């Protein structure tokens, strides 16, 4: 064995022993993070997240998951589910009905024990299966495709909901989303990371992934949301729910009870910022683009202005020829004015933006640059 592997084994064995003992000794505690549902304007669901208690320390999953093998992971799931489902009972008796999300490794679909323990835990607590969402993170290639889909079907028949977790990160890809009957997916926080300055890019992902999810009949949750204006932007873009520090961090059950009782103010009533303006602009773009489908996005080969105008006027419902384009652009401009209305500060940028559309189309670099300039101007004024 190479020496670095030898070192690793020596390092991980005591680690495994320590955390596995904690798990067996009942030191598992679940923390709960609220998921805010836009439709009801309430927290209707919480994600249960595992913590191991070691003395006064609360160990997060990153401190123990790397040491766990199949057996420990199953134990963690079984115990965690039991704790979460019992806690749901307690909340229910206290007049707080909450649905649960529990994380489950994808190889659960090739290990019958996961199905059995889920069925038994739910029935022991008389918990309706639809009150439980199992969030599945992909580490596939663990067993045959056929085994995965058969087992997945068993969970579906039981009636629990299935979510693809961390969509867009690591192994959580679009192929599985297309193939497997997930009820929902969670857009990974890396997708909405606002560290780079191209906010439009992040919002495009949320918007289009949400549209994709809805077209496929799935519910879309955005996770890792760290600011309240981003919550509002995500609402504008049409996602169903959000989760993240901007709402609340994961917390122990009693704390969550108090937090819910304290009442959570609807984040949709926050002031408008550049992110919410940008989200509204993306919706306007979408509308304009649908008016000119299927060609509006294509950069024009010849004279840009003419081709974009021609596309509009060639639409059968467009009786008025080129003036139809003018009508659409006028209402687009009115929409932008309403979004960026403060003291007419952006007249020049808005002019450039609208003319970039009529001359080069919505998907052109000219338009993207004009949108960047408008955003930059708006940010300057905001700060
Ligand atoms: O990937 P999963 O759905 O299991 O996400 C839950 C994890 O993400 C938890 O470990 C939680 O602590 C973490 N988390 C939750 N909200 C946020 C957030 O707003 N920002 C960051 N960086 N992490 C978060
Ligand atoms: Mn999860």
XYZ file of C-alpha atoms and ligand atoms in Angstrom:
408
model
C 0.000 0.000 0.000
C 1.402 3.455 -0.873
C 2.512 5.304 2.209
C 0.033 8.166 1.880
C -2.831 5.654 1.836
C -1.368 4.021 4.865
C -1.375 7.379 6.655
C -4.943 7.967 5.602
C -6.065 4.603 6.989
C -4.345 5.295 10.257
C -5.976 8.704 10.416
C -9.478 7.622 9.514
C -9.760 4.488 11.657
C -9.729 6.315 15.012
C -12.000 8.953 13.447
C -14.482 6.322 12.304
C -14.354 4.595 15.628
C -15.027 7.832 17.488
C -17.949 9.100 15.403
C -19.489 5.658 14.917
C -19.478 5.238 18.696
C -21.215 8.578 19.110
C -23.899 7.475 16.670
C -24.423 4.121 18.422
C -24.497 5.823 21.814
C -27.493 7.912 20.753
C -25.642 11.207 20.393
C -27.446 11.991 17.169
C -29.552 15.125 17.236
C -31.519 16.533 14.359
C -31.505 20.233 13.611
C -34.233 21.710 11.479
C -34.020 24.377 8.811
C -37.236 26.074 7.616
C -38.286 25.954 3.973
C -40.397 28.957 3.036
C -43.264 28.290 0.638
C -44.198 31.221 -1.618
C -47.707 30.041 -2.391
C -48.901 29.892 1.194
C -46.514 32.583 2.427
C -45.576 30.272 5.287
C -42.987 27.822 6.475
C -44.743 24.546 5.808
C -41.733 22.248 5.722
C -38.396 21.789 7.492
C -35.277 19.934 6.438
C -33.922 17.671 9.170
C -30.133 17.833 9.314
C -27.938 15.475 11.317
C -25.620 16.625 14.089
C -23.535 14.484 16.436
C -23.151 15.759 19.968
C -19.705 15.219 21.465
C -19.512 16.722 24.937
C -20.226 20.382 24.394
C -19.437 20.214 20.687
C -22.030 19.915 17.956
C -20.455 18.149 14.987
C -21.808 19.012 11.514
C -22.039 16.315 8.809
C -18.700 17.368 7.315
C -17.062 16.155 10.556
C -18.512 12.658 10.423
C -19.873 11.758 6.983
C -16.415 11.265 5.435
C -15.731 8.521 7.991
C -19.008 6.694 7.511
C -19.351 3.577 5.393
C -22.561 1.919 4.247
C -23.497 0.545 7.668
C -23.039 3.809 9.539
C -24.919 5.717 6.840
C -27.863 3.364 7.133
C -27.811 3.694 10.913
C -27.705 7.465 10.561
C -30.705 7.460 8.219
C -32.777 5.100 10.366
C -32.096 6.979 13.598
C -32.442 10.409 11.987
C -35.772 9.506 10.404
C -37.074 8.180 13.708
C -36.086 11.395 15.506
C -37.555 13.631 12.808
C -40.855 11.768 12.507
C -41.310 11.731 16.316
C -40.553 15.437 16.385
C -43.186 16.049 13.707
C -45.688 14.375 16.046
C -44.711 16.720 18.866
C -45.138 19.770 16.639
C -48.466 18.498 15.382
C -49.751 18.085 18.952
C -48.654 21.638 19.616
C -50.670 22.941 16.705
C -47.717 23.282 14.329
C -48.222 21.065 11.272
C -44.948 20.683 9.387
C -43.850 18.473 6.556
C -40.389 16.934 6.763
C -37.443 16.621 4.451
C -34.864 13.977 5.307
C -31.650 13.319 3.382
C -31.128 9.845 2.000
C -28.089 8.527 0.114
C -28.832 7.425 -3.432
C -27.572 3.903 -2.797
C -30.690 3.540 -0.630
C -32.249 2.498 -3.930
C -30.090 -0.609 -3.967
C -30.459 -1.495 -0.302
C -33.895 -2.791 0.743
C -33.379 -1.813 4.367
C -34.018 1.860 3.537
C -37.448 1.160 2.122
C -38.382 -1.110 5.022
C -37.274 1.314 7.698
C -39.079 4.211 5.994
C -42.336 2.253 5.738
C -42.110 1.002 9.332
C -41.183 4.361 10.842
C -44.053 6.124 9.074
C -46.575 3.507 10.058
C -45.413 3.349 13.689
C -45.983 7.102 14.009
C -49.072 7.127 11.793
C -47.313 9.732 9.706
C -48.915 10.231 6.286
C -46.249 9.370 3.704
C -46.828 12.640 1.846
C -45.649 14.518 4.892
C -42.176 13.166 4.150
C -39.825 14.183 1.357
C -36.689 12.123 0.911
C -33.908 14.296 -0.495
C -31.596 12.206 -2.580
C -28.082 13.206 -3.393
C -26.476 11.404 -6.274
C -23.559 9.030 -5.906
C -24.849 6.749 -8.550
C -23.166 3.921 -10.419
C -23.746 1.916 -7.252
C -26.114 -0.672 -8.640
C -27.888 -1.546 -11.846
C -30.222 1.046 -13.351
C -33.079 -1.416 -13.238
C -32.608 -1.962 -9.500
C -32.593 1.796 -8.931
C -35.806 2.443 -10.809
C -37.597 -0.552 -9.262
C -36.727 0.569 -5.779
C -37.545 4.143 -6.525
C -40.963 3.005 -7.669
C -41.456 1.235 -4.325
C -40.878 4.510 -2.497
C -43.292 6.255 -4.864
C -45.933 3.601 -4.222
C -45.471 4.035 -0.508
C -46.463 7.660 -1.132
C -43.415 9.559 0.102
C -42.181 12.450 -2.031
C -38.759 12.315 -3.648
C -36.504 15.279 -4.294
C -33.263 15.502 -6.223
C -30.955 17.359 -3.845
C -28.250 19.880 -4.797
C -29.183 20.056 -8.467
C -26.293 21.557 -10.359
C -23.549 20.465 -7.980
C -21.262 17.454 -8.100
C -23.085 14.367 -9.251
C -26.561 15.854 -9.226
C -27.205 16.130 -12.910
C -29.929 16.674 -15.438
C -29.873 13.148 -16.814
C -31.272 11.660 -13.586
C -33.787 14.418 -13.351
C -35.049 13.478 -16.778
C -35.064 9.742 -16.140
C -36.287 9.356 -12.595
C -39.689 10.286 -11.185
C -38.616 12.957 -8.693
C -41.431 15.156 -7.366
C -39.163 18.117 -6.861
C -35.601 19.318 -7.021
C -33.490 21.694 -5.013
C -31.265 24.091 -6.912
C -27.852 23.977 -5.291
C -26.520 27.071 -3.585
C -23.491 27.174 -5.889
C -25.858 28.105 -8.737
C -27.106 31.214 -6.975
C -23.727 32.250 -5.623
C -23.562 36.039 -5.916
C -19.823 36.264 -5.401
C -19.154 37.156 -9.027
C -20.737 40.321 -10.312
C -22.813 38.723 -13.044
C -26.066 38.524 -11.143
C -28.081 38.160 -14.334
C -26.293 34.893 -14.975
C -27.304 33.400 -11.610
C -30.886 34.606 -12.018
C -31.097 33.135 -15.529
C -30.228 29.749 -14.068
C -32.888 29.995 -11.388
C -35.465 31.211 -13.886
C -34.857 28.625 -16.581
C -34.340 25.688 -14.203
C -37.617 26.669 -12.545
C -39.360 26.740 -15.896
C -37.878 23.365 -16.725
C -39.021 21.956 -13.391
C -42.541 23.272 -13.859
C -42.741 21.996 -17.428
C -41.831 18.570 -16.034
C -44.473 18.915 -13.317
C -41.967 19.249 -10.483
C -41.764 21.573 -7.531
C -38.653 23.757 -7.410
C -36.874 24.802 -4.226
C -33.858 27.116 -4.195
C -31.432 26.482 -1.354
C -28.579 28.399 0.217
C -30.332 31.764 -0.055
C -28.413 34.223 2.052
C -30.070 37.604 1.427
C -33.674 38.752 1.590
C -33.600 40.566 -1.749
C -32.532 37.308 -3.359
C -35.581 35.643 -1.794
C -37.774 38.227 -3.473
C -35.931 37.850 -6.787
C -36.464 34.090 -6.646
C -40.163 34.604 -5.948
C -40.410 36.872 -8.993
C -38.694 34.220 -11.105
C -41.382 31.735 -10.127
C -39.713 29.134 -7.877
C -41.972 27.429 -5.343
C -39.931 27.676 -2.180
C -36.659 28.864 -0.672
C -34.341 27.717 2.067
C -31.265 29.401 3.463
C -29.662 31.537 6.114
C -31.703 34.558 4.970
C -34.729 32.794 6.454
C -33.072 30.849 9.257
C -30.133 28.591 10.021
C -30.741 24.994 11.012
C -31.663 24.860 14.698
C -32.645 22.388 17.422
C -36.323 21.422 17.602
C -37.297 23.551 20.621
C -35.698 26.589 19.060
C -37.607 25.996 15.843
C -40.867 25.788 17.800
C -40.153 29.204 19.313
C -39.070 30.581 15.937
C -42.319 29.457 14.286
C -44.373 30.830 17.175
C -42.525 34.140 16.882
C -43.977 34.433 13.394
C -41.870 34.911 10.339
C -42.370 38.064 8.291
C -43.051 37.496 4.648
C -39.809 38.250 2.857
C -41.765 39.392 -0.213
C -42.445 42.698 1.483
C -38.766 43.727 1.417
C -37.599 46.801 -0.513
C -36.581 46.503 -4.144
C -32.894 46.198 -4.917
C -30.841 45.541 -8.001
C -31.546 41.801 -7.750
C -35.307 42.219 -7.695
C -35.140 44.733 -10.558
C -33.023 42.369 -12.569
C -35.449 39.523 -11.900
C -38.329 41.654 -13.208
C -36.277 42.590 -16.248
C -35.637 38.912 -17.007
C -39.372 38.281 -16.931
C -39.943 41.172 -19.377
C -37.253 39.716 -21.644
C -38.917 36.342 -21.501
C -42.224 37.843 -22.589
C -40.656 39.773 -25.426
C -38.740 36.723 -26.520
C -41.915 34.599 -26.585
C -43.519 37.205 -28.843
C -40.854 36.595 -31.423
C -40.325 32.841 -31.051
C -38.782 30.861 -32.592
C -36.278 33.188 -34.222
C -35.784 36.119 -31.906
C -32.793 34.640 -30.221
C -30.775 34.062 -33.326
C -28.161 36.656 -34.056
C -29.035 38.136 -37.404
C -26.941 37.187 -40.386
C -27.585 40.340 -42.344
C -29.064 43.656 -41.237
C -30.024 43.146 -37.621
C -32.737 45.760 -37.445
C -34.570 44.464 -40.432
C -34.419 40.838 -39.512
C -35.714 41.369 -35.994
C -38.491 43.602 -37.338
C -39.213 41.068 -40.034
C -39.559 38.303 -37.510
C -42.153 40.260 -35.618
C -44.080 41.300 -38.664
C -44.072 37.777 -40.061
C -46.064 36.494 -37.127
C -49.574 35.720 -38.192
C -51.168 37.484 -35.257
C -49.103 40.563 -36.059
C -51.376 42.285 -38.527
C -49.727 45.641 -38.403
C -46.312 44.700 -39.768
C -43.263 46.459 -38.374
C -45.358 48.630 -36.095
C -46.074 45.458 -34.179
C -42.422 45.360 -33.173
C -42.683 48.964 -32.126
C -45.694 48.143 -29.964
C -43.873 45.308 -28.242
C -40.774 47.388 -27.717
C -42.858 50.261 -26.397
C -44.469 48.058 -23.799
C -41.072 46.534 -22.988
C -39.730 50.048 -22.490
C -42.708 50.969 -20.319
C -42.030 47.870 -18.236
C -38.382 48.802 -17.773
C -39.293 52.361 -16.896
C -41.600 51.068 -14.211
C -38.823 48.884 -12.779
C -36.054 51.475 -12.942
C -38.278 54.433 -12.320
C -36.257 56.450 -9.807
C -35.908 60.053 -10.988
C -35.387 59.073 -14.608
C -31.790 58.339 -13.839
C -31.355 55.672 -16.474
C -32.851 57.269 -19.557
C -29.679 56.893 -21.597
C -29.013 53.288 -20.540
C -32.614 52.316 -21.242
C -32.424 53.927 -24.702
C -29.297 51.925 -25.500
C -30.924 48.741 -24.179
C -34.064 49.082 -26.273
C -32.167 50.021 -29.386
C -29.835 47.025 -28.866
C -32.919 44.806 -29.025
C -34.351 46.301 -32.166
C -31.002 46.339 -33.921
C -29.388 43.125 -32.708
C -31.973 41.037 -30.876
C -32.406 39.965 -27.263
C -29.704 37.312 -27.304
C -27.027 39.534 -28.791
C -23.842 40.555 -27.050
C -24.930 44.148 -27.627
C -28.046 43.573 -25.568
C -26.167 41.727 -22.814
C -23.645 44.563 -22.603
C -26.431 47.155 -22.488
C -28.099 45.232 -19.656
C -24.787 45.119 -17.784
C -24.395 48.875 -18.184
C -27.911 49.535 -16.961
C -27.364 47.250 -13.963
C -24.061 48.912 -13.149
C -25.672 52.359 -13.294
C -28.519 51.181 -11.063
C -26.052 49.680 -8.582
C -24.128 52.938 -8.422
C -27.250 54.809 -7.458
C -28.333 52.129 -5.008
C -25.117 52.388 -3.012
O -27.633 20.115 0.516
P -28.695 20.107 1.558
O -30.080 20.258 1.006
O -28.628 18.945 2.494
O -28.452 21.478 2.338
C -28.423 21.613 3.696
C -27.069 22.113 4.142
O -26.809 23.423 3.652
C -26.972 22.199 5.629
O -25.753 21.650 6.024
C -27.053 23.662 5.952
O -26.345 23.978 7.101
C -26.453 24.295 4.722
N -27.061 25.583 4.444
C -28.356 25.867 4.587
N -28.626 27.138 4.228
C -27.458 27.685 3.833
C -27.087 28.989 3.353
O -27.894 29.912 3.212
N -25.765 29.156 3.025
C -24.850 28.171 3.154
N -23.583 28.444 2.796
N -25.160 26.939 3.619
C -26.451 26.684 3.959
Mn -30.779 18.214 1.595
